[in-house]
Short mmCIF file of C-alpha atoms (C1' of nucleotides) in Angstrom, two decimals:
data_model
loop_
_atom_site.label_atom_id
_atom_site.label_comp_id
_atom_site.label_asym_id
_atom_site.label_seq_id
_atom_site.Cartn_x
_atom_site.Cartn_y
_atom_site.Cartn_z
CA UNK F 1487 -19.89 -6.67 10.46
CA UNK F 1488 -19.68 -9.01 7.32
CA UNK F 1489 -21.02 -12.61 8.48
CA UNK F 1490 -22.13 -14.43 5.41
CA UNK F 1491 -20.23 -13.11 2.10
CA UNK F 1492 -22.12 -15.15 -1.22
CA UNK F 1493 -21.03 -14.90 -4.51
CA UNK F 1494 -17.03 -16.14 -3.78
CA UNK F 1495 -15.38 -15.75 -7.13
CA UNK F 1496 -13.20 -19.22 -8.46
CA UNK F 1497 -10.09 -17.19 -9.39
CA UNK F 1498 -6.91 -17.19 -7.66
CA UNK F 1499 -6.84 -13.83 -5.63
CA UNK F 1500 -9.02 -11.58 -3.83
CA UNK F 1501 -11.55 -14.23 -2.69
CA UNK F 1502 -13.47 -13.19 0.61
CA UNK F 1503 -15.06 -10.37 -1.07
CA UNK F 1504 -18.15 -10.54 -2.97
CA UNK F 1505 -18.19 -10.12 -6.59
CA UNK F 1506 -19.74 -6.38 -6.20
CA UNK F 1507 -16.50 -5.79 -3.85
CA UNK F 1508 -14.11 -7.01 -5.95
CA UNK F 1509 -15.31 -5.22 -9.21
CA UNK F 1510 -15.39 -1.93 -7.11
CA UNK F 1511 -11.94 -2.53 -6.04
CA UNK F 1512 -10.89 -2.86 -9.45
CA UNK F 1513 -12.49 0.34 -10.48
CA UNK F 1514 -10.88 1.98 -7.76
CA UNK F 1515 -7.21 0.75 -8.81
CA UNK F 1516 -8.22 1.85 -12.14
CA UNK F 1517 -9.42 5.27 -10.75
CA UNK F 1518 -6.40 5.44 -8.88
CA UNK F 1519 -3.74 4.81 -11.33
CA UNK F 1520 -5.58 7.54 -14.16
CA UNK F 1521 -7.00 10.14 -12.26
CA UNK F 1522 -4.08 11.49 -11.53
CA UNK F 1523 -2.52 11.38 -14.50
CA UNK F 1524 -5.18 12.78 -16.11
CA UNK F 1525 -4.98 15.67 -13.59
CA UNK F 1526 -1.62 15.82 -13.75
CA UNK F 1527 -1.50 16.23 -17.76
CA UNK F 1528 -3.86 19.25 -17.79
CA UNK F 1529 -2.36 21.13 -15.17
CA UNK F 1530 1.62 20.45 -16.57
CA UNK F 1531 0.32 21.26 -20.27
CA UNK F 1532 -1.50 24.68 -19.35
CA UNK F 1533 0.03 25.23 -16.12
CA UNK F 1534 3.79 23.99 -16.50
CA UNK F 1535 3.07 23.07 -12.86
CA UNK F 1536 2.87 19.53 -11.65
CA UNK F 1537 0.02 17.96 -9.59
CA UNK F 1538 2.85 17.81 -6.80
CA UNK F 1539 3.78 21.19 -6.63
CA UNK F 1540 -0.03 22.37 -7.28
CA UNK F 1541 -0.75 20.48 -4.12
CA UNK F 1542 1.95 21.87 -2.21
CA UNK F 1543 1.24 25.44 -3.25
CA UNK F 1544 -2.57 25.54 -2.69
CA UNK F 1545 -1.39 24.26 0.98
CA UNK F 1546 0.58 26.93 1.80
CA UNK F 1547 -1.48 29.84 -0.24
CA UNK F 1548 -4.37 28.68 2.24
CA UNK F 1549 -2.18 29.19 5.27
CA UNK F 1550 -2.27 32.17 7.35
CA UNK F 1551 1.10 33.89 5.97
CA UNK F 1552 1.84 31.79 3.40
CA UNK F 1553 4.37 29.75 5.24
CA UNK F 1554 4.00 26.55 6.98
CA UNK F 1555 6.19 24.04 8.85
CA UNK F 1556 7.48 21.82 7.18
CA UNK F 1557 6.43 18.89 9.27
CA UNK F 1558 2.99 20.29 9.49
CA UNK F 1559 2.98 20.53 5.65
CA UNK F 1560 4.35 16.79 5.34
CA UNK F 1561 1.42 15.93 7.30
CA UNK F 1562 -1.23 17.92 5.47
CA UNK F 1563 -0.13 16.33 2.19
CA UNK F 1564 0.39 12.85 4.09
CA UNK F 1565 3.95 13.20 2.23
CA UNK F 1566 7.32 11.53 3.93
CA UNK F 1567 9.64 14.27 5.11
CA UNK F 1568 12.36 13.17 2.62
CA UNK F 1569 10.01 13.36 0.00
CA UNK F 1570 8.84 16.75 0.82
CA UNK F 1571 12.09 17.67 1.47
CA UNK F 1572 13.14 16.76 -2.15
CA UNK F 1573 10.44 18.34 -3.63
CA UNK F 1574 10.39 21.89 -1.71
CA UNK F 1575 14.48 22.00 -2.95
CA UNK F 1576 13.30 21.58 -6.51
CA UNK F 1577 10.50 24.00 -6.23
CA UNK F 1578 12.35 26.39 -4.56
CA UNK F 1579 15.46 25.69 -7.55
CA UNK F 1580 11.97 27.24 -9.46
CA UNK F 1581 11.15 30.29 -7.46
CA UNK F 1582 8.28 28.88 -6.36
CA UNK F 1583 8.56 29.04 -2.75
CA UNK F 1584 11.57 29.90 -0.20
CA UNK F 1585 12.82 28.81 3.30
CA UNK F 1586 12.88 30.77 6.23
CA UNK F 1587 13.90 29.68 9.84
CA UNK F 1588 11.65 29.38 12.75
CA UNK F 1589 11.73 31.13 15.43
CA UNK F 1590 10.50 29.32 18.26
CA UNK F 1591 12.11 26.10 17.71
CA UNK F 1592 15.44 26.24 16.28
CA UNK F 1593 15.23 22.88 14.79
CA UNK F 1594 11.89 24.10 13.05
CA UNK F 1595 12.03 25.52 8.91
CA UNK F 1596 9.39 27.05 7.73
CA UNK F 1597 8.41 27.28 3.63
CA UNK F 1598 6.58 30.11 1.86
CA UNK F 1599 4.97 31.00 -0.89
CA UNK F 1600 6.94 33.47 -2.92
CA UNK F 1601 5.07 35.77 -5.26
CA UNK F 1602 5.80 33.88 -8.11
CA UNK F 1603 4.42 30.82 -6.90
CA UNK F 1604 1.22 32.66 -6.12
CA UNK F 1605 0.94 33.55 -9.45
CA UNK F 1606 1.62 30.42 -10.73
CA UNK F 1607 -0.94 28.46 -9.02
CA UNK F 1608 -3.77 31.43 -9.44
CA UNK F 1609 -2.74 30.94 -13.48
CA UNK F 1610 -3.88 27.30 -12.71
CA UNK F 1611 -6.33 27.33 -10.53
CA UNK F 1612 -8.91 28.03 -12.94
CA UNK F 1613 -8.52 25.18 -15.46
CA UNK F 1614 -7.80 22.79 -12.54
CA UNK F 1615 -11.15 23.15 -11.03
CA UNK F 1616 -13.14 23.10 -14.37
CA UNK F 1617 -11.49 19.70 -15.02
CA UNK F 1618 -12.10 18.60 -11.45
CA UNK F 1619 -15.27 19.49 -11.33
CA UNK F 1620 -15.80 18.07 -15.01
CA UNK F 1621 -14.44 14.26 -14.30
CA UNK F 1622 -15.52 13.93 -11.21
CA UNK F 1623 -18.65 16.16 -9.70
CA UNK F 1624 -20.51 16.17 -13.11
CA UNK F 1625 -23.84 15.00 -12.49
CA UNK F 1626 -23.39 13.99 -9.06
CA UNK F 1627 -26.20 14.57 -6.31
CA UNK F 1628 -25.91 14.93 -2.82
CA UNK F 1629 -27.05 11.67 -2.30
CA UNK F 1630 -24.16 10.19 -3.88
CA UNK F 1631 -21.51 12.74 -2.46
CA UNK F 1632 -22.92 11.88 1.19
CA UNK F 1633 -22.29 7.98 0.60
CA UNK F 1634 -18.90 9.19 -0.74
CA UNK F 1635 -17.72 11.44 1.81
CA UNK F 1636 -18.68 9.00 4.51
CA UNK F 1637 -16.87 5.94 2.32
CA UNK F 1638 -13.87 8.74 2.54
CA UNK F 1639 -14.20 9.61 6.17
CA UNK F 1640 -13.97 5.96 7.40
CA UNK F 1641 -11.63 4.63 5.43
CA UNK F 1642 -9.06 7.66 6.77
CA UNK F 1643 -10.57 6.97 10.29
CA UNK F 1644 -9.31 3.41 9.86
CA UNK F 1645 -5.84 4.58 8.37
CA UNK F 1646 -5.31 7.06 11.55
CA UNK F 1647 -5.98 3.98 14.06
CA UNK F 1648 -8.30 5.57 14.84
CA UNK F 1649 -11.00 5.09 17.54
CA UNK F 1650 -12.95 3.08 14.95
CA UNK F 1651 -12.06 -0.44 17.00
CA UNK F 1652 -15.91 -0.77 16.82
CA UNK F 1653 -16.78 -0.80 13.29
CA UNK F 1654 -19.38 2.40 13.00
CA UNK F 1655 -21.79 2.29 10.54
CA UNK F 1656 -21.00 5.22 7.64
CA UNK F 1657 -23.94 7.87 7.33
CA UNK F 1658 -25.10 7.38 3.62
CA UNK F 1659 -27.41 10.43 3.75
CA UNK F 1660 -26.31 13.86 2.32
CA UNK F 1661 -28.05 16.74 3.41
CA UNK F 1662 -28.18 16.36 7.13
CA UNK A 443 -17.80 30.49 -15.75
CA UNK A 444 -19.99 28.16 -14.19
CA UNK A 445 -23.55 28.44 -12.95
CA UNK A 446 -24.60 29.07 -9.48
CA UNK A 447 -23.10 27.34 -6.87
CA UNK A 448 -23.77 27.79 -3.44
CA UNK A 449 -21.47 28.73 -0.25
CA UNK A 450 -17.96 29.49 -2.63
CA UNK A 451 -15.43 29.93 -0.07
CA UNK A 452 -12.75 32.67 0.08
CA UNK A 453 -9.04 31.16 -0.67
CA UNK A 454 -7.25 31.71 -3.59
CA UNK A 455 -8.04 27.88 -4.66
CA UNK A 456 -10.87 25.37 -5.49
CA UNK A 457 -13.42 28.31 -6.39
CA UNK A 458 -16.51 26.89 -8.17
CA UNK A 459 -16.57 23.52 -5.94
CA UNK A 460 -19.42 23.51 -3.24
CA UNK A 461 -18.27 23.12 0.66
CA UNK A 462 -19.37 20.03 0.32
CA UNK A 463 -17.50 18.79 -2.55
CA UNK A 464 -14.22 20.75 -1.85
CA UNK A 465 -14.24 18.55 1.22
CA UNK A 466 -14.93 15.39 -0.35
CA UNK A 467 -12.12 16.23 -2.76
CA UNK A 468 -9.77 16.71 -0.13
CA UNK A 469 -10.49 13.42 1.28
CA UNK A 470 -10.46 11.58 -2.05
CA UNK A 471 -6.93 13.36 -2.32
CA UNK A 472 -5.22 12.16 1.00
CA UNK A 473 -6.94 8.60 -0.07
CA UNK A 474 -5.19 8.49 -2.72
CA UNK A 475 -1.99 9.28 -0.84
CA UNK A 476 -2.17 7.04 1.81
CA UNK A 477 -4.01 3.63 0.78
CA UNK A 478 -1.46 2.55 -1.62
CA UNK A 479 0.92 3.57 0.49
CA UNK A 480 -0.68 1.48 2.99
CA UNK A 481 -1.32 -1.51 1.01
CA UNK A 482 2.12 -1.61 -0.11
CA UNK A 483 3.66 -1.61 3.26
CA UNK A 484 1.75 -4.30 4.55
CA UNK A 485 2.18 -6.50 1.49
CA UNK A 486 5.89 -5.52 1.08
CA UNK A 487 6.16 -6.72 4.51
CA UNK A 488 4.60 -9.90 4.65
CA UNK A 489 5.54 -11.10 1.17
CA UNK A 490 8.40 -9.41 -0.08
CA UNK A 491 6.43 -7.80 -3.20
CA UNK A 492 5.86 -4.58 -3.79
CA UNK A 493 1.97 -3.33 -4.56
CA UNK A 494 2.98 -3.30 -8.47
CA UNK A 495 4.15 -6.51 -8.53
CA UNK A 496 1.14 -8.05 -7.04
CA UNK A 497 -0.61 -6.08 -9.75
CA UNK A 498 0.95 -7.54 -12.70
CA UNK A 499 0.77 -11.05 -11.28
CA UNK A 500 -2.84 -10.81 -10.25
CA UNK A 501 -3.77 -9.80 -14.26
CA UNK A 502 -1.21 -12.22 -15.61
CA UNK A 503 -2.67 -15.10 -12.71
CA UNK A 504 -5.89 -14.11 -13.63
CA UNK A 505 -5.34 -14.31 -17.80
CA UNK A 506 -6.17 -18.22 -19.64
CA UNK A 507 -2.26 -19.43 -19.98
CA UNK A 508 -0.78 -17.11 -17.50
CA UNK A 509 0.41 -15.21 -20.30
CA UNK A 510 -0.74 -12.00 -21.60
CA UNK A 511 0.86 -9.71 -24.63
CA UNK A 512 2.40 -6.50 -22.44
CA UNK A 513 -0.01 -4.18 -24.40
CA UNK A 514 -3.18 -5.92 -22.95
CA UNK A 515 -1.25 -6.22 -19.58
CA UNK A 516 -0.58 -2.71 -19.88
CA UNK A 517 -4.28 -1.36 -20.60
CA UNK A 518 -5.21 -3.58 -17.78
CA UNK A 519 -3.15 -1.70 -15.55
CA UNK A 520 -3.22 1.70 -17.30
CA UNK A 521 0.18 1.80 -17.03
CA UNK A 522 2.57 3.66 -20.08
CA UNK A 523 4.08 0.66 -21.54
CA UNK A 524 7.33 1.81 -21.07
CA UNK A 525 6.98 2.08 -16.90
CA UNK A 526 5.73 -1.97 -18.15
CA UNK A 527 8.66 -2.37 -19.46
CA UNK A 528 10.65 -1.46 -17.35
CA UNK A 529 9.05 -3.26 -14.35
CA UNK A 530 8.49 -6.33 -16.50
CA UNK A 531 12.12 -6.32 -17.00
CA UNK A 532 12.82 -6.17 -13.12
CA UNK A 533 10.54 -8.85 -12.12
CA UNK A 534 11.90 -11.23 -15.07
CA UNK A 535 15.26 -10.51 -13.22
CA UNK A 536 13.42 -11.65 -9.75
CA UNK A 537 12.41 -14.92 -11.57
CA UNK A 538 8.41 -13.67 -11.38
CA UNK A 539 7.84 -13.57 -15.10
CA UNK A 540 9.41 -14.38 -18.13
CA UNK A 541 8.95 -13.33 -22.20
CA UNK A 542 7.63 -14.99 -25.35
CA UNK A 543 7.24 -14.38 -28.70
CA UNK A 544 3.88 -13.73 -30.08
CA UNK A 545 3.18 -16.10 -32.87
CA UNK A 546 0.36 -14.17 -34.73
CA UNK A 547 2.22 -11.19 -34.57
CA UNK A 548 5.91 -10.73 -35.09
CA UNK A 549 5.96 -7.49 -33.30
CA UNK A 550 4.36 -8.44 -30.18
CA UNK A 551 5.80 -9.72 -27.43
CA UNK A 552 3.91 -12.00 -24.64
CA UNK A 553 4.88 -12.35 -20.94
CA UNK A 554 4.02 -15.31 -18.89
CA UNK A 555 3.74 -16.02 -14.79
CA UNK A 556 6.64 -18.61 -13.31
CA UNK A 557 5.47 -20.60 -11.23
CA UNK A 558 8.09 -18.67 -8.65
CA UNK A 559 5.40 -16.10 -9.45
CA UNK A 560 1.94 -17.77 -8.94
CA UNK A 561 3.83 -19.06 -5.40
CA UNK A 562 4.30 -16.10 -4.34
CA UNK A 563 1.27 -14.22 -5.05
CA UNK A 564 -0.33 -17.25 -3.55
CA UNK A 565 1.39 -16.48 -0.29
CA UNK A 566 0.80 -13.06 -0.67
CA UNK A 567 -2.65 -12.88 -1.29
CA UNK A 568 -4.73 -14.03 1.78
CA UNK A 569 -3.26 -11.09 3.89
CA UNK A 570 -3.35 -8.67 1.46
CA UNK A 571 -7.05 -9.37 1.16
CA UNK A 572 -7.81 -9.26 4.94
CA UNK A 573 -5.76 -5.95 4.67
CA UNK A 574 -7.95 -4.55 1.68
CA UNK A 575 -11.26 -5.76 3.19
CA UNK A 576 -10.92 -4.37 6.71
CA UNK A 577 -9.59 -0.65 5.65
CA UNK A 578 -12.24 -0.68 2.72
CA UNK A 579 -14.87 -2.62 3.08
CA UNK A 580 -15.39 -2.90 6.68
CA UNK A 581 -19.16 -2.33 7.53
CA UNK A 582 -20.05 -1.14 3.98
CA UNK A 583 -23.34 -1.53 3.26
CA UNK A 584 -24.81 -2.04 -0.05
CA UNK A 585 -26.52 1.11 -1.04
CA UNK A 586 -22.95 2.55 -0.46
CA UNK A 587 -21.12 0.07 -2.57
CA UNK A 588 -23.53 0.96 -5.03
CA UNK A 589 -23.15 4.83 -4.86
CA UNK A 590 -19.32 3.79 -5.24
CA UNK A 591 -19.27 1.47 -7.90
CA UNK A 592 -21.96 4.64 -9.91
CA UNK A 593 -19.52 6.84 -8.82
CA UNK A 594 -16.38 5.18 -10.24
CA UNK A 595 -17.88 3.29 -13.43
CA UNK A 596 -18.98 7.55 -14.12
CA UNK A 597 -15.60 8.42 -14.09
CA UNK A 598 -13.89 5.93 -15.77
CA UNK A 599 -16.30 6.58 -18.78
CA UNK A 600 -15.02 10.23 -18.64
CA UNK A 601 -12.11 9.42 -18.71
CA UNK A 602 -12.06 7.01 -21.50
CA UNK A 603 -14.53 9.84 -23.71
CA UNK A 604 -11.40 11.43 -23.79
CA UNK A 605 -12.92 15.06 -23.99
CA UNK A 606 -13.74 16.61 -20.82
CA UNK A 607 -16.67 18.34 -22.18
CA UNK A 608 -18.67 15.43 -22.44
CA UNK A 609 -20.20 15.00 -19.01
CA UNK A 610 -22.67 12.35 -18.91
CA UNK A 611 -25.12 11.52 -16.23
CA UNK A 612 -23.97 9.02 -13.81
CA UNK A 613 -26.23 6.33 -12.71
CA UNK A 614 -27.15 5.69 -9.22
CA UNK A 615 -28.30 2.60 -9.15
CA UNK A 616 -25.74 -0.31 -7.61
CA UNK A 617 -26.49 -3.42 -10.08
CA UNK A 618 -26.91 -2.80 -13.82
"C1'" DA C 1064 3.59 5.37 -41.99
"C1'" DA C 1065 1.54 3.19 -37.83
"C1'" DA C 1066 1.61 -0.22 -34.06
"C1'" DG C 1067 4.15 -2.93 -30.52
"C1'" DA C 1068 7.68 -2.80 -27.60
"C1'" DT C 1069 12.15 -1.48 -25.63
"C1'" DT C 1070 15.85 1.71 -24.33
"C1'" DG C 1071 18.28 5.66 -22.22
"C1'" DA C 1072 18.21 10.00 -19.93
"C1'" DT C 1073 16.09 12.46 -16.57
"C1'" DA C 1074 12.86 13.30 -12.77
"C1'" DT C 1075 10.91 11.77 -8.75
"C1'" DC C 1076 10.21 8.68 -4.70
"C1'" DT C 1077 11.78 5.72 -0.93
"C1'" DC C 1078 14.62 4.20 2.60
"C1'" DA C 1079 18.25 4.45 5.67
"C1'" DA C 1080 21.70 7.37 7.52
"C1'" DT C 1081 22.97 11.91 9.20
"C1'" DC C 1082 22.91 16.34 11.46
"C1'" DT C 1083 21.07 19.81 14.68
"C1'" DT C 1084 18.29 21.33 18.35
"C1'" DT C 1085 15.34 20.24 22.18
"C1'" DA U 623 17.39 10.19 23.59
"C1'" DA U 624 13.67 12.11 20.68
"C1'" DA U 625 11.95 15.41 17.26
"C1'" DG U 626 12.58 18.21 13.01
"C1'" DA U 627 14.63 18.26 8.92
"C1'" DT U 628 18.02 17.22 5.24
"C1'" DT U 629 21.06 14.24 2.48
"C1'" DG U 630 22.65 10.47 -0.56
"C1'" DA U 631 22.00 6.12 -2.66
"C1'" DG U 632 19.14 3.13 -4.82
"C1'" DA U 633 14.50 2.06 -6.89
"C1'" DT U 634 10.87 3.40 -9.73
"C1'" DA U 635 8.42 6.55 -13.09
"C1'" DT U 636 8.21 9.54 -17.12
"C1'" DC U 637 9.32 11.29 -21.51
"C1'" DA U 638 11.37 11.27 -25.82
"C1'" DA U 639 13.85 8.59 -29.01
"C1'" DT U 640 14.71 4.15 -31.20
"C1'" DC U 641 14.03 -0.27 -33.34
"C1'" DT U 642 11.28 -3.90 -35.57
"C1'" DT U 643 7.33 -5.65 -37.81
"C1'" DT U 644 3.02 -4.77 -40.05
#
DNA sequence: AAAGATTGATATCTCAATCTTT
DNA sequence: AAAGATTGAGATATCAATCTTT
């Protein structure tokens, strides 16, 4: 763990992290807030699909039948219910998906893909990637995708509770 | 197109992106979704401000005379001016900022910190810090910030190069 | 006309009920 | 009662005008 921290900043906030901490937090913020948007902006303007209902379709296109709980969806998205729930009425308003019940659970609804959403998101796959790949693999080596994957993996591991009481080191190799 | 890359999986989506990186995208994804949500929670909770809020006082705080003109504030945030706007116009109504004119420039418009709003960022930071620095920077060592801070300062300059096409290489190294 | 900023209409998100089934 | 899901009301975000000053 962090004993000595150097390098306190004077200003008002965010003291007890070093200055490299702090000026990656800001970057991430900043990362945070645009990414998105820029995301968002390429697939609405070639797509006419949103960054929400992109995500919600590649879910369900990847699951077995094309239909998914919506609870289990909710949690693959890390959406609230009531948001999903929102969303999945406007969508299917669209045509892009429908609601069927479930059988084993009568409390249970399940979502699908209709045929027009999987044509929708195929349309947009294509473009999507490229810019992915573009803004945000470009010239990145494994090296650097190891450190970031194991950055990713432990902050989630900390967000689940989970059984990261003893802070574990993160792998910053790669290849393994 | 693209060139070669290695193990492609088979769903509909995400073609073109390496195992390795679709992974690491999926992860950066649910990030996205659930640290704000997160951060906003706990500071909502113990403070009473919502994660924007602290935003706009932390630049404002941070800025000479407490004051900044809201297009400054607003690149600072990368924020639309009019989602500015409108915030700006429900914290003034809290009593955490107020307006100015801008002397120089007739059309500008400056907004300062209350004190109300320095007080209560002051209570709100300490926590939100602990918060910040246990989920994200807990056991982080440096090569990793570095590969971070490479990672994030490449996209941002994407991002700001406006076209896509231009992908240049992203340094490795942590301190430039 | 262009830049700075605000406004209003609409879309979306959040939170607290609500309803049904287990 | 608890879990799955939806609903409605209020808060926030987005987009396209609008208004003023340069």
């Amino acid at each position: 763990m962090s004993t000595t921290r150097y390098h306190r900043t004077v200003s008002t906030d965010l003291d007890s992290l070093t200055d490299a901490e702090q000026s990656f937090w800001r970057q991430w913020l900043t990362l945070n807030a645009r990414v998105p948007v820029a995301l968002h902006r390429q697939l609405h303007d070639e797509s006419g699909l949103s960054l929400q209902d992109f995500e919600v379709l590649v879910q369900l296109t990847e699951s077995p039948d094309g239909r998914l709980r919506v609870s289990d969806l909710a949690n693959a998205l890390s959406w609230e219910r009531s948001r999903l729930s929102h969303h999945l009425g406007r969508m299917g308003g669209r045509g892009l998906v429908d609601r069927e019940e479930c059988e084993d659970d009568g409390r249970g609804s399940l979502v699908v893909v209709t045929q027009e959403g999987r044509q929708a998101l195929q349309r947009a796959v294509p473009a999507h990637v490229r810019t992915v790949r573009d803004l945000v693999f470009a010239s990145m080596d494994d090296a650097q995708l190891g450190a970031l994957t194991a950055f990713a993996q432990a902050v989630l591991s900390r967000l689940d509770g989970g059984g990261l009481g003893t802070a574990e080191p993160a792998r910053t190799a790669a290849g393994d």
